[in-house]
Amino acid sequence: MTATARRGRRPGAPDTKAAILAVARAQFAAQGFGRTTIRGVAGEAGVDPALVHHYFGTKDDLFVAALELPVDPRGVIGPALAGGLDGAAERLLTAFLSVWDDPDMRASLLVVVRGMLEPEGHRMLREGFLPAVIVPAAAVLGLDDPERRMALVASQVMGLILARYLLEIEPLASMPSADVVAAIAPTIQRYFEAPLP
Amino acid sequence: MTATARRGRRPGAPDTKAAILAVARAQFAAQGFGRTTIRGVAGEAGVDPALVHHYFGTKDDLFVAALELPVDPRGVIGPALAGGLDGAAERLLTAFLSVWDDPDMRASLLVVVRGMLEPEGHRMLREGFLPAVIVPAAAVLGLDDPERRMALVASQVMGLILARYLLEIEPLASMPSADVVAAIAPTIQRYFEAPLP
């Protein structure tokens, strides 16, 4: 249901849905993920909280919908990590690159990334993306200190996005994705499992 | 001389110097590093090329001046890498963090980084920073395939800047710098010397 709703294909009340989403996006950006509530979004949108749940699911789901990504990142990260820690980084990076190397996906994702790099978008990324999307998706790995490990993973993955896709720095921009995976997966795997300082 | 000139403390003709720098910045951003020449900058600024050399030094120097960084990155990277490959990543990251963790430096650097993340700034970063600043500074290490290795290094370092300083993602933003070095230096060291795919 959530996926259908997010893509806006659900019949009926498109204006109400869009209004709820606009309020949610503004509140997540202004207040951060932690202080935004389904009830608060519903209140400002002038609807019943049950309708927000009905359209969008949980607060995490509402947050992902507000990001307006072309794909639910949890649907990419979750399956990649489901096979366990062994080889997790390689599977994660392969799945990640298969999304980013798709030209249509990339165009949509770049719009989102540019928005998150604007000052108004920082809070969405800082307070929402990691705690609401990345860390829960990584829970299947049972890492110790998952916040710190996933912040390190995020630093390498965000740098890769920036260098390869946004700035198109060569030779990284033109490297075959298998070579990118071979070069960078050991970094991610080390952040998953090496002893931390 | 270059350092003095860059800080604008050299007496005489401040308007001419500022005009040259403005032209240089516009040409580097519009044409990229490779196609910008001292002669072309001098022409558009209406001065003799010798005056550009006199004020700013080489084209690399002019490029670094145009970046308006609070510190010459070559002066940070060069000495850190001068001790050879063994421990190079740890020295580089320690030097790098000592600059970024200085609040005044950080404020100035964030202005530059934000500018480079704007579409008009992409070309400066993509075509200038890596080939004109980073790769030459790393030449002392005698790496095979330095462009690819330094692009990988840049991806991790840019991601660290983004996560720790620009977005202030926790717990990375508050980690003691020694812990950041311990966590990330092995990544950089691997990009320096591990076999590439």
CSV table of C-alpha atoms in Angstrom, one decimal:
chain,number,residue,atom,x,y,z
A,1,MET,CA,0.0,0.0,0.0
A,2,THR,CA,2.7,2.4,0.9
A,3,ALA,CA,4.6,2.0,-2.3
A,4,THR,CA,1.4,2.6,-4.3
A,5,ALA,CA,0.5,5.7,-2.3
A,6,ARG,CA,4.0,7.1,-2.5
A,7,ARG,CA,3.9,6.9,-6.3
A,8,GLY,CA,0.7,8.8,-6.2
A,9,ARG,CA,-1.3,6.2,-8.2
A,10,ARG,CA,-3.9,5.7,-5.5
A,11,PRO,CA,-7.2,7.0,-6.7
A,12,GLY,CA,-9.1,9.7,-4.8
A,13,ALA,CA,-8.2,12.8,-2.9
A,14,PRO,CA,-4.9,13.6,-4.6
A,15,ASP,CA,-5.0,17.1,-3.3
A,16,THR,CA,-5.3,16.0,0.3
A,17,LYS,CA,-2.5,13.6,-0.1
A,18,ALA,CA,-0.3,16.1,-1.7
A,19,ALA,CA,-1.1,18.6,1.0
A,20,ILE,CA,-0.2,16.2,3.7
A,21,LEU,CA,3.1,15.4,2.0
A,22,ALA,CA,3.9,19.1,1.6
A,23,VAL,CA,3.3,19.7,5.3
A,24,ALA,CA,5.3,16.6,6.2
A,25,ARG,CA,8.2,17.7,4.1
A,26,ALA,CA,8.2,21.2,5.7
A,27,GLN,CA,8.0,19.8,9.2
A,28,PHE,CA,10.7,17.2,8.7
A,29,ALA,CA,13.0,20.0,7.3
A,30,ALA,CA,12.2,22.6,9.9
A,31,GLN,CA,11.9,20.4,13.1
A,32,GLY,CA,14.0,17.4,12.2
A,33,PHE,CA,12.8,13.8,12.1
A,34,GLY,CA,12.6,13.3,15.9
A,35,ARG,CA,10.3,16.2,16.6
A,36,THR,CA,8.0,15.6,13.7
A,37,THR,CA,4.9,13.5,14.5
A,38,ILE,CA,2.0,12.1,12.4
A,39,ARG,CA,-0.3,14.0,14.7
A,40,GLY,CA,1.5,17.3,14.1
A,41,VAL,CA,1.5,16.8,10.4
A,42,ALA,CA,-2.2,15.9,10.4
A,43,GLY,CA,-3.0,18.9,12.6
A,44,GLU,CA,-1.3,21.4,10.2
A,45,ALA,CA,-2.8,19.7,7.2
A,46,GLY,CA,-6.3,19.8,8.8
A,47,VAL,CA,-6.9,16.1,8.5
A,48,ASP,CA,-7.3,13.2,10.9
A,49,PRO,CA,-4.1,11.4,11.9
A,50,ALA,CA,-5.7,8.1,10.8
A,51,LEU,CA,-5.8,9.5,7.2
A,52,VAL,CA,-2.1,10.2,7.3
A,53,HIS,CA,-1.5,6.6,8.5
A,54,HIS,CA,-3.9,5.3,5.8
A,55,TYR,CA,-2.1,7.2,3.0
A,56,PHE,CA,1.5,6.9,4.1
A,57,GLY,CA,1.9,4.2,6.8
A,58,THR,CA,4.3,4.8,9.7
A,59,LYS,CA,6.3,7.9,10.4
A,60,ASP,CA,9.4,6.2,8.8
A,61,ASP,CA,7.2,5.6,5.7
A,62,LEU,CA,6.0,9.2,5.7
A,63,PHE,CA,9.6,10.4,5.9
A,64,VAL,CA,10.7,8.2,2.9
A,65,ALA,CA,7.6,9.5,1.0
A,66,ALA,CA,8.6,13.1,1.8
A,67,LEU,CA,12.1,12.5,0.4
A,68,GLU,CA,10.4,11.8,-3.0
A,69,LEU,CA,13.0,9.3,-4.0
A,70,PRO,CA,12.4,7.3,-7.2
A,71,VAL,CA,13.0,4.1,-5.2
A,72,ASP,CA,12.5,3.2,-1.5
A,73,PRO,CA,16.1,3.0,-0.2
A,74,ARG,CA,15.0,0.4,2.4
A,75,GLY,CA,14.0,-1.9,-0.5
A,76,VAL,CA,17.5,-1.7,-1.8
A,77,ILE,CA,19.5,-1.8,1.4
A,78,GLY,CA,17.3,-4.4,3.2
A,79,PRO,CA,17.6,-7.3,0.7
A,80,ALA,CA,21.3,-6.6,0.1
A,81,LEU,CA,22.1,-6.9,3.8
A,82,ALA,CA,19.7,-9.8,4.5
A,83,GLY,CA,22.4,-12.4,3.5
A,84,GLY,CA,24.4,-11.6,6.6
A,85,LEU,CA,27.7,-9.8,7.3
A,86,ASP,CA,29.9,-11.9,5.0
A,87,GLY,CA,30.0,-10.1,1.7
A,88,ALA,CA,27.5,-7.5,2.9
A,89,ALA,CA,29.4,-4.5,1.6
A,90,GLU,CA,29.8,-6.0,-1.9
A,91,ARG,CA,26.1,-6.8,-2.1
A,92,LEU,CA,25.1,-3.4,-0.8
A,93,LEU,CA,27.4,-1.5,-3.1
A,94,THR,CA,26.4,-3.6,-6.1
A,95,ALA,CA,22.7,-2.9,-5.4
A,96,PHE,CA,23.4,0.7,-4.8
A,97,LEU,CA,25.3,1.2,-8.0
A,98,SER,CA,22.7,-0.7,-10.0
A,99,VAL,CA,20.2,2.0,-9.0
A,100,TRP,CA,22.5,5.0,-9.4
A,101,ASP,CA,23.9,3.7,-12.8
A,102,ASP,CA,20.4,3.7,-14.2
A,103,PRO,CA,20.1,7.0,-16.1
A,104,ASP,CA,16.5,7.7,-15.2
A,105,MET,CA,17.0,6.8,-11.5
A,106,ARG,CA,20.2,8.9,-11.5
A,107,ALA,CA,18.4,12.0,-12.8
A,108,SER,CA,15.7,11.8,-10.1
A,109,LEU,CA,18.2,10.9,-7.4
A,110,LEU,CA,20.5,13.9,-8.3
A,111,VAL,CA,17.5,16.2,-7.8
A,112,VAL,CA,17.0,14.8,-4.3
A,113,VAL,CA,20.7,15.0,-3.4
A,114,ARG,CA,21.0,18.6,-4.6
A,115,GLY,CA,18.0,19.4,-2.5
A,116,MET,CA,19.6,17.8,0.6
A,117,LEU,CA,22.8,19.7,0.0
A,118,GLU,CA,20.8,23.0,0.2
A,119,PRO,CA,20.8,24.4,3.7
A,120,GLU,CA,17.0,23.7,4.0
A,121,GLY,CA,17.6,20.0,3.2
A,122,HIS,CA,20.4,19.4,5.6
A,123,ARG,CA,18.2,18.5,8.5
A,124,MET,CA,16.3,15.9,6.5
A,125,LEU,CA,19.6,14.2,5.7
A,126,ARG,CA,21.3,14.7,9.1
A,127,GLU,CA,18.4,13.8,11.4
A,128,GLY,CA,16.2,11.7,9.3
A,129,PHE,CA,18.0,9.6,6.7
A,130,LEU,CA,20.6,7.9,8.9
A,131,PRO,CA,18.4,7.2,12.0
A,132,ALA,CA,15.1,6.5,10.1
A,133,VAL,CA,16.3,4.7,7.0
A,134,ILE,CA,19.9,3.5,7.1
A,135,VAL,CA,20.4,2.4,10.7
A,136,PRO,CA,17.1,0.4,10.8
A,137,ALA,CA,17.9,-1.2,7.5
A,138,ALA,CA,21.3,-2.3,8.8
A,139,ALA,CA,19.8,-3.8,12.0
A,140,VAL,CA,19.7,-7.2,10.3
A,141,LEU,CA,23.5,-7.2,10.5
A,142,GLY,CA,23.4,-7.0,14.3
A,143,LEU,CA,26.4,-4.6,14.4
A,144,ASP,CA,27.8,-3.3,17.6
A,145,ASP,CA,27.7,0.6,17.7
A,146,PRO,CA,25.6,0.7,14.5
A,147,GLU,CA,25.2,4.5,14.5
A,148,ARG,CA,28.9,5.1,14.4
A,149,ARG,CA,29.5,2.3,11.8
A,150,MET,CA,26.7,3.5,9.6
A,151,ALA,CA,27.9,7.1,9.8
A,152,LEU,CA,31.3,6.0,8.5
A,153,VAL,CA,29.6,3.9,5.8
A,154,ALA,CA,27.5,7.0,4.9
A,155,SER,CA,30.6,9.2,4.7
A,156,GLN,CA,32.1,6.9,2.0
A,157,VAL,CA,28.9,6.4,0.1
A,158,MET,CA,28.0,10.1,0.1
A,159,GLY,CA,31.5,10.9,-1.1
A,160,LEU,CA,31.1,8.3,-3.9
A,161,ILE,CA,27.8,9.9,-4.9
A,162,LEU,CA,29.4,13.3,-4.9
A,163,ALA,CA,32.5,12.3,-6.8
A,164,ARG,CA,31.0,9.9,-9.3
A,165,TYR,CA,27.6,11.2,-10.0
A,166,LEU,CA,27.3,14.9,-9.0
A,167,LEU,CA,30.7,16.3,-9.8
A,168,GLU,CA,31.6,13.5,-12.3
A,169,ILE,CA,35.2,13.4,-11.3
A,170,GLU,CA,37.3,11.3,-13.6
A,171,PRO,CA,38.4,8.6,-13.7
A,172,LEU,CA,35.8,7.6,-11.0
A,173,ALA,CA,32.9,8.8,-13.1
A,174,SER,CA,33.7,6.4,-15.9
A,175,MET,CA,34.9,3.4,-14.0
A,176,PRO,CA,32.9,0.2,-14.6
A,177,SER,CA,30.6,-0.3,-11.6
A,178,ALA,CA,32.3,-3.7,-10.9
A,179,ASP,CA,35.6,-1.9,-10.5
A,180,VAL,CA,34.0,0.7,-8.2
A,181,VAL,CA,32.6,-2.2,-6.1
A,182,ALA,CA,36.0,-3.9,-6.0
A,183,ALA,CA,37.7,-0.7,-4.9
A,184,ILE,CA,35.3,0.5,-2.4
A,185,ALA,CA,33.5,-2.5,-0.9
A,186,PRO,CA,36.5,-3.4,1.3
A,187,THR,CA,36.2,0.1,2.9
A,188,ILE,CA,32.5,-0.5,3.7
A,189,GLN,CA,33.1,-4.0,4.9
A,190,ARG,CA,35.8,-2.7,7.3
A,191,TYR,CA,33.4,-0.1,8.6
A,192,PHE,CA,30.9,-2.9,9.3
A,193,GLU,CA,33.2,-5.1,11.2
A,194,ALA,CA,36.6,-3.8,12.1
A,195,PRO,CA,37.2,-2.8,15.7
A,196,LEU,CA,36.4,0.9,16.2
A,197,PRO,CA,38.7,3.3,18.1
B,1,MET,CA,55.3,36.0,-2.6
B,2,THR,CA,52.4,34.0,-3.7
B,3,ALA,CA,51.0,33.6,-0.2
B,4,THR,CA,51.3,37.4,0.4
B,5,ALA,CA,49.6,38.2,-2.9
B,6,ARG,CA,46.8,35.7,-2.2
B,7,ARG,CA,46.0,37.4,1.1
B,8,GLY,CA,45.8,40.8,-0.6
B,9,ARG,CA,48.3,42.4,1.7
B,10,ARG,CA,50.8,43.4,-1.0
B,11,PRO,CA,50.8,47.1,-1.4
B,12,GLY,CA,49.8,48.8,-4.7
B,13,ALA,CA,47.3,48.1,-7.4
B,14,PRO,CA,44.8,46.2,-5.3
B,15,ASP,CA,42.1,46.8,-7.8
B,16,THR,CA,44.1,45.3,-10.7
B,17,LYS,CA,44.9,42.3,-8.6
B,18,ALA,CA,41.3,41.8,-7.6
B,19,ALA,CA,40.2,42.3,-11.2
B,20,ILE,CA,42.7,39.6,-12.4
B,21,LEU,CA,41.5,37.2,-9.7
B,22,ALA,CA,37.8,37.8,-10.6
B,23,VAL,CA,38.6,37.1,-14.3
B,24,ALA,CA,40.6,34.0,-13.3
B,25,ARG,CA,37.8,32.6,-11.2
B,26,ALA,CA,35.2,33.2,-13.9
B,27,GLN,CA,37.4,31.5,-16.6
B,28,PHE,CA,38.3,28.5,-14.4
B,29,ALA,CA,34.6,28.0,-13.6
B,30,ALA,CA,33.4,28.5,-17.2
B,31,GLN,CA,36.2,26.8,-19.2
B,32,GLY,CA,37.7,24.4,-16.7
B,33,PHE,CA,41.3,24.3,-15.5
B,34,GLY,CA,42.8,22.9,-18.7
B,35,ARG,CA,41.5,25.5,-21.1
B,36,THR,CA,42.2,28.5,-18.9
B,37,THR,CA,45.6,30.2,-19.6
B,38,ILE,CA,47.5,33.0,-17.9
B,39,ARG,CA,47.5,34.7,-21.3
B,40,GLY,CA,43.7,34.4,-21.6
B,41,VAL,CA,43.1,35.8,-18.1
B,42,ALA,CA,45.5,38.6,-18.7
B,43,GLY,CA,43.8,39.4,-22.0
B,44,GLU,CA,40.3,39.6,-20.5
B,45,ALA,CA,41.7,41.6,-17.5
B,46,GLY,CA,43.5,44.0,-19.8
B,47,VAL,CA,46.9,43.5,-18.3
B,48,ASP,CA,50.2,42.0,-19.4
B,49,PRO,CA,50.6,38.2,-18.7
B,50,ALA,CA,53.8,39.1,-16.9
B,51,LEU,CA,51.8,41.0,-14.3
B,52,VAL,CA,49.6,37.9,-13.7
B,53,HIS,CA,52.7,35.9,-13.2
B,54,HIS,CA,54.2,38.6,-11.0
B,55,TYR,CA,51.1,38.7,-8.7
B,56,PHE,CA,50.1,35.1,-8.7
B,57,GLY,CA,52.9,32.8,-9.9
B,58,THR,CA,52.1,29.8,-12.0
B,59,LYS,CA,48.7,28.7,-13.4
B,60,ASP,CA,48.5,26.2,-10.5
B,61,ASP,CA,49.1,29.1,-8.0
B,62,LEU,CA,46.5,31.3,-9.8
B,63,PHE,CA,44.0,28.4,-9.5
B,64,VAL,CA,44.6,28.0,-5.8
B,65,ALA,CA,44.3,31.8,-5.3
B,66,ALA,CA,41.0,31.7,-7.2
B,67,LEU,CA,39.7,29.1,-4.8
B,68,GLU,CA,40.1,31.7,-2.0
B,69,LEU,CA,40.9,29.0,0.6
B,70,PRO,CA,42.1,30.2,4.0
B,71,VAL,CA,45.1,27.9,3.6
B,72,ASP,CA,47.0,26.6,0.6
B,73,PRO,CA,46.0,22.9,0.4
B,74,ARG,CA,49.4,22.1,-1.1
B,75,GLY,CA,51.0,23.3,2.1
B,76,VAL,CA,49.0,20.9,4.1
B,77,ILE,CA,49.2,17.8,1.8
B,78,GLY,CA,52.8,18.2,0.7
B,79,PRO,CA,54.5,18.0,4.1
B,80,ALA,CA,52.1,15.2,5.2
B,81,LEU,CA,53.0,13.0,2.3
B,82,ALA,CA,56.7,13.9,2.3
B,83,GLY,CA,57.6,11.2,4.8
B,84,GLY,CA,56.8,8.4,2.3
B,85,LEU,CA,54.1,5.9,1.8
B,86,ASP,CA,54.4,4.2,5.2
B,87,GLY,CA,51.8,6.0,7.5
B,88,ALA,CA,51.0,8.6,4.8
B,89,ALA,CA,47.3,8.3,5.2
B,90,GLU,CA,47.5,8.8,9.0
B,91,ARG,CA,49.7,11.9,8.6
B,92,LEU,CA,47.5,13.3,5.8
B,93,LEU,CA,44.3,12.8,7.7
B,94,THR,CA,45.8,14.3,10.9
B,95,ALA,CA,47.0,17.4,9.0
B,96,PHE,CA,43.7,17.7,7.2
B,97,LEU,CA,41.6,17.4,10.4
B,98,SER,CA,43.8,19.9,12.3
B,99,VAL,CA,42.8,22.5,9.6
B,100,TRP,CA,39.1,21.6,9.5
B,101,ASP,CA,38.8,21.3,13.3
B,102,ASP,CA,40.0,24.9,13.7
B,103,PRO,CA,36.7,26.9,13.9
B,104,ASP,CA,37.9,29.9,11.9
B,105,MET,CA,39.4,27.8,9.2
B,106,ARG,CA,36.3,25.6,9.1
B,107,ALA,CA,34.0,28.6,8.6
B,108,SER,CA,36.0,29.8,5.7
B,109,LEU,CA,36.4,26.3,4.2
B,110,LEU,CA,32.6,25.7,4.4
B,111,VAL,CA,32.0,28.8,2.3
B,112,VAL,CA,34.3,27.4,-0.3
B,113,VAL,CA,32.8,23.9,-0.2
B,114,ARG,CA,29.3,25.3,-0.5
B,115,GLY,CA,30.4,27.3,-3.5
B,116,MET,CA,31.9,24.2,-5.1
B,117,LEU,CA,28.7,22.3,-4.6
B,118,GLU,CA,26.8,24.9,-6.5
B,119,PRO,CA,26.5,24.0,-10.2
B,120,GLU,CA,28.8,27.0,-11.1
B,121,GLY,CA,31.5,25.6,-8.8
B,122,HIS,CA,31.4,22.0,-10.1
B,123,ARG,CA,33.9,22.6,-12.8
B,124,MET,CA,36.5,24.1,-10.4
B,125,LEU,CA,36.4,21.1,-8.3
B,126,ARG,CA,36.1,18.5,-11.0
B,127,GLU,CA,38.6,19.7,-13.5
B,128,GLY,CA,40.9,21.8,-11.3
B,129,PHE,CA,41.2,20.6,-7.7
B,130,LEU,CA,42.2,17.0,-8.3
B,131,PRO,CA,44.5,17.4,-11.3
B,132,ALA,CA,46.1,20.8,-10.3
B,133,VAL,CA,46.3,20.4,-6.5
B,134,ILE,CA,45.8,16.9,-5.2
B,135,VAL,CA,47.4,14.7,-7.8
B,136,PRO,CA,50.6,16.9,-8.0
B,137,ALA,CA,50.8,17.0,-4.2
B,138,ALA,CA,50.6,13.2,-4.1
B,139,ALA,CA,53.4,12.8,-6.7
B,140,VAL,CA,55.9,12.5,-3.9
B,141,LEU,CA,54.4,9.1,-3.1
B,142,GLY,CA,55.2,7.7,-6.6
B,143,LEU,CA,51.9,5.9,-6.8
B,144,ASP,CA,51.0,3.8,-9.8
B,145,ASP,CA,47.7,5.1,-11.4
B,146,PRO,CA,47.7,8.2,-9.2
B,147,GLU,CA,44.6,9.7,-10.8
B,148,ARG,CA,42.4,6.7,-9.9
B,149,ARG,CA,43.9,6.3,-6.4
B,150,MET,CA,43.5,10.0,-5.6
B,151,ALA,CA,40.0,10.1,-7.0
B,152,LEU,CA,39.1,7.3,-4.5
B,153,VAL,CA,40.9,9.1,-1.7
B,154,ALA,CA,39.0,12.3,-2.7
B,155,SER,CA,35.7,10.4,-2.5
B,156,GLN,CA,36.3,9.4,1.1
B,157,VAL,CA,37.7,12.7,2.1
B,158,MET,CA,34.8,14.7,0.5
B,159,GLY,CA,32.3,12.4,2.1
B,160,LEU,CA,34.0,13.0,5.5
B,161,ILE,CA,33.8,16.8,5.0
B,162,LEU,CA,30.2,16.5,4.0
B,163,ALA,CA,29.2,14.2,6.9
B,164,ARG,CA,31.3,15.7,9.7
B,165,TYR,CA,31.4,19.4,8.9
B,166,LEU,CA,28.7,20.4,6.4
B,167,LEU,CA,25.8,18.1,7.5
B,168,GLU,CA,27.2,17.5,11.0
B,169,ILE,CA,25.9,13.9,11.1
B,170,GLU,CA,26.3,12.4,14.5
B,171,PRO,CA,28.1,10.6,15.9
B,172,LEU,CA,30.7,11.5,13.3
B,173,ALA,CA,30.5,15.3,13.9
B,174,SER,CA,31.4,14.9,17.5
B,175,MET,CA,34.0,12.1,17.3
B,176,PRO,CA,37.5,13.2,18.6
B,177,SER,CA,39.7,13.8,15.6
B,178,ALA,CA,42.1,11.0,16.7
B,179,ASP,CA,39.2,8.5,16.5
B,180,VAL,CA,38.3,9.8,13.0
B,181,VAL,CA,41.9,9.3,11.9
B,182,ALA,CA,42.0,5.8,13.4
B,183,ALA,CA,38.7,4.9,11.7
B,184,ILE,CA,39.3,6.4,8.2
B,185,ALA,CA,43.1,6.4,7.7
B,186,PRO,CA,43.2,2.6,6.8
B,187,THR,CA,40.7,3.4,4.0
B,188,ILE,CA,43.0,6.1,2.6
B,189,GLN,CA,46.1,4.0,3.0
B,190,ARG,CA,44.4,1.2,1.2
B,191,TYR,CA,43.5,3.5,-1.7
B,192,PHE,CA,47.2,4.6,-1.8
B,193,GLU,CA,48.6,1.1,-2.1
B,194,ALA,CA,46.2,-1.8,-2.5
B,195,PRO,CA,46.1,-3.4,-5.9
B,196,LEU,CA,43.3,-1.8,-8.0
B,197,PRO,CA,40.8,-3.7,-10.0
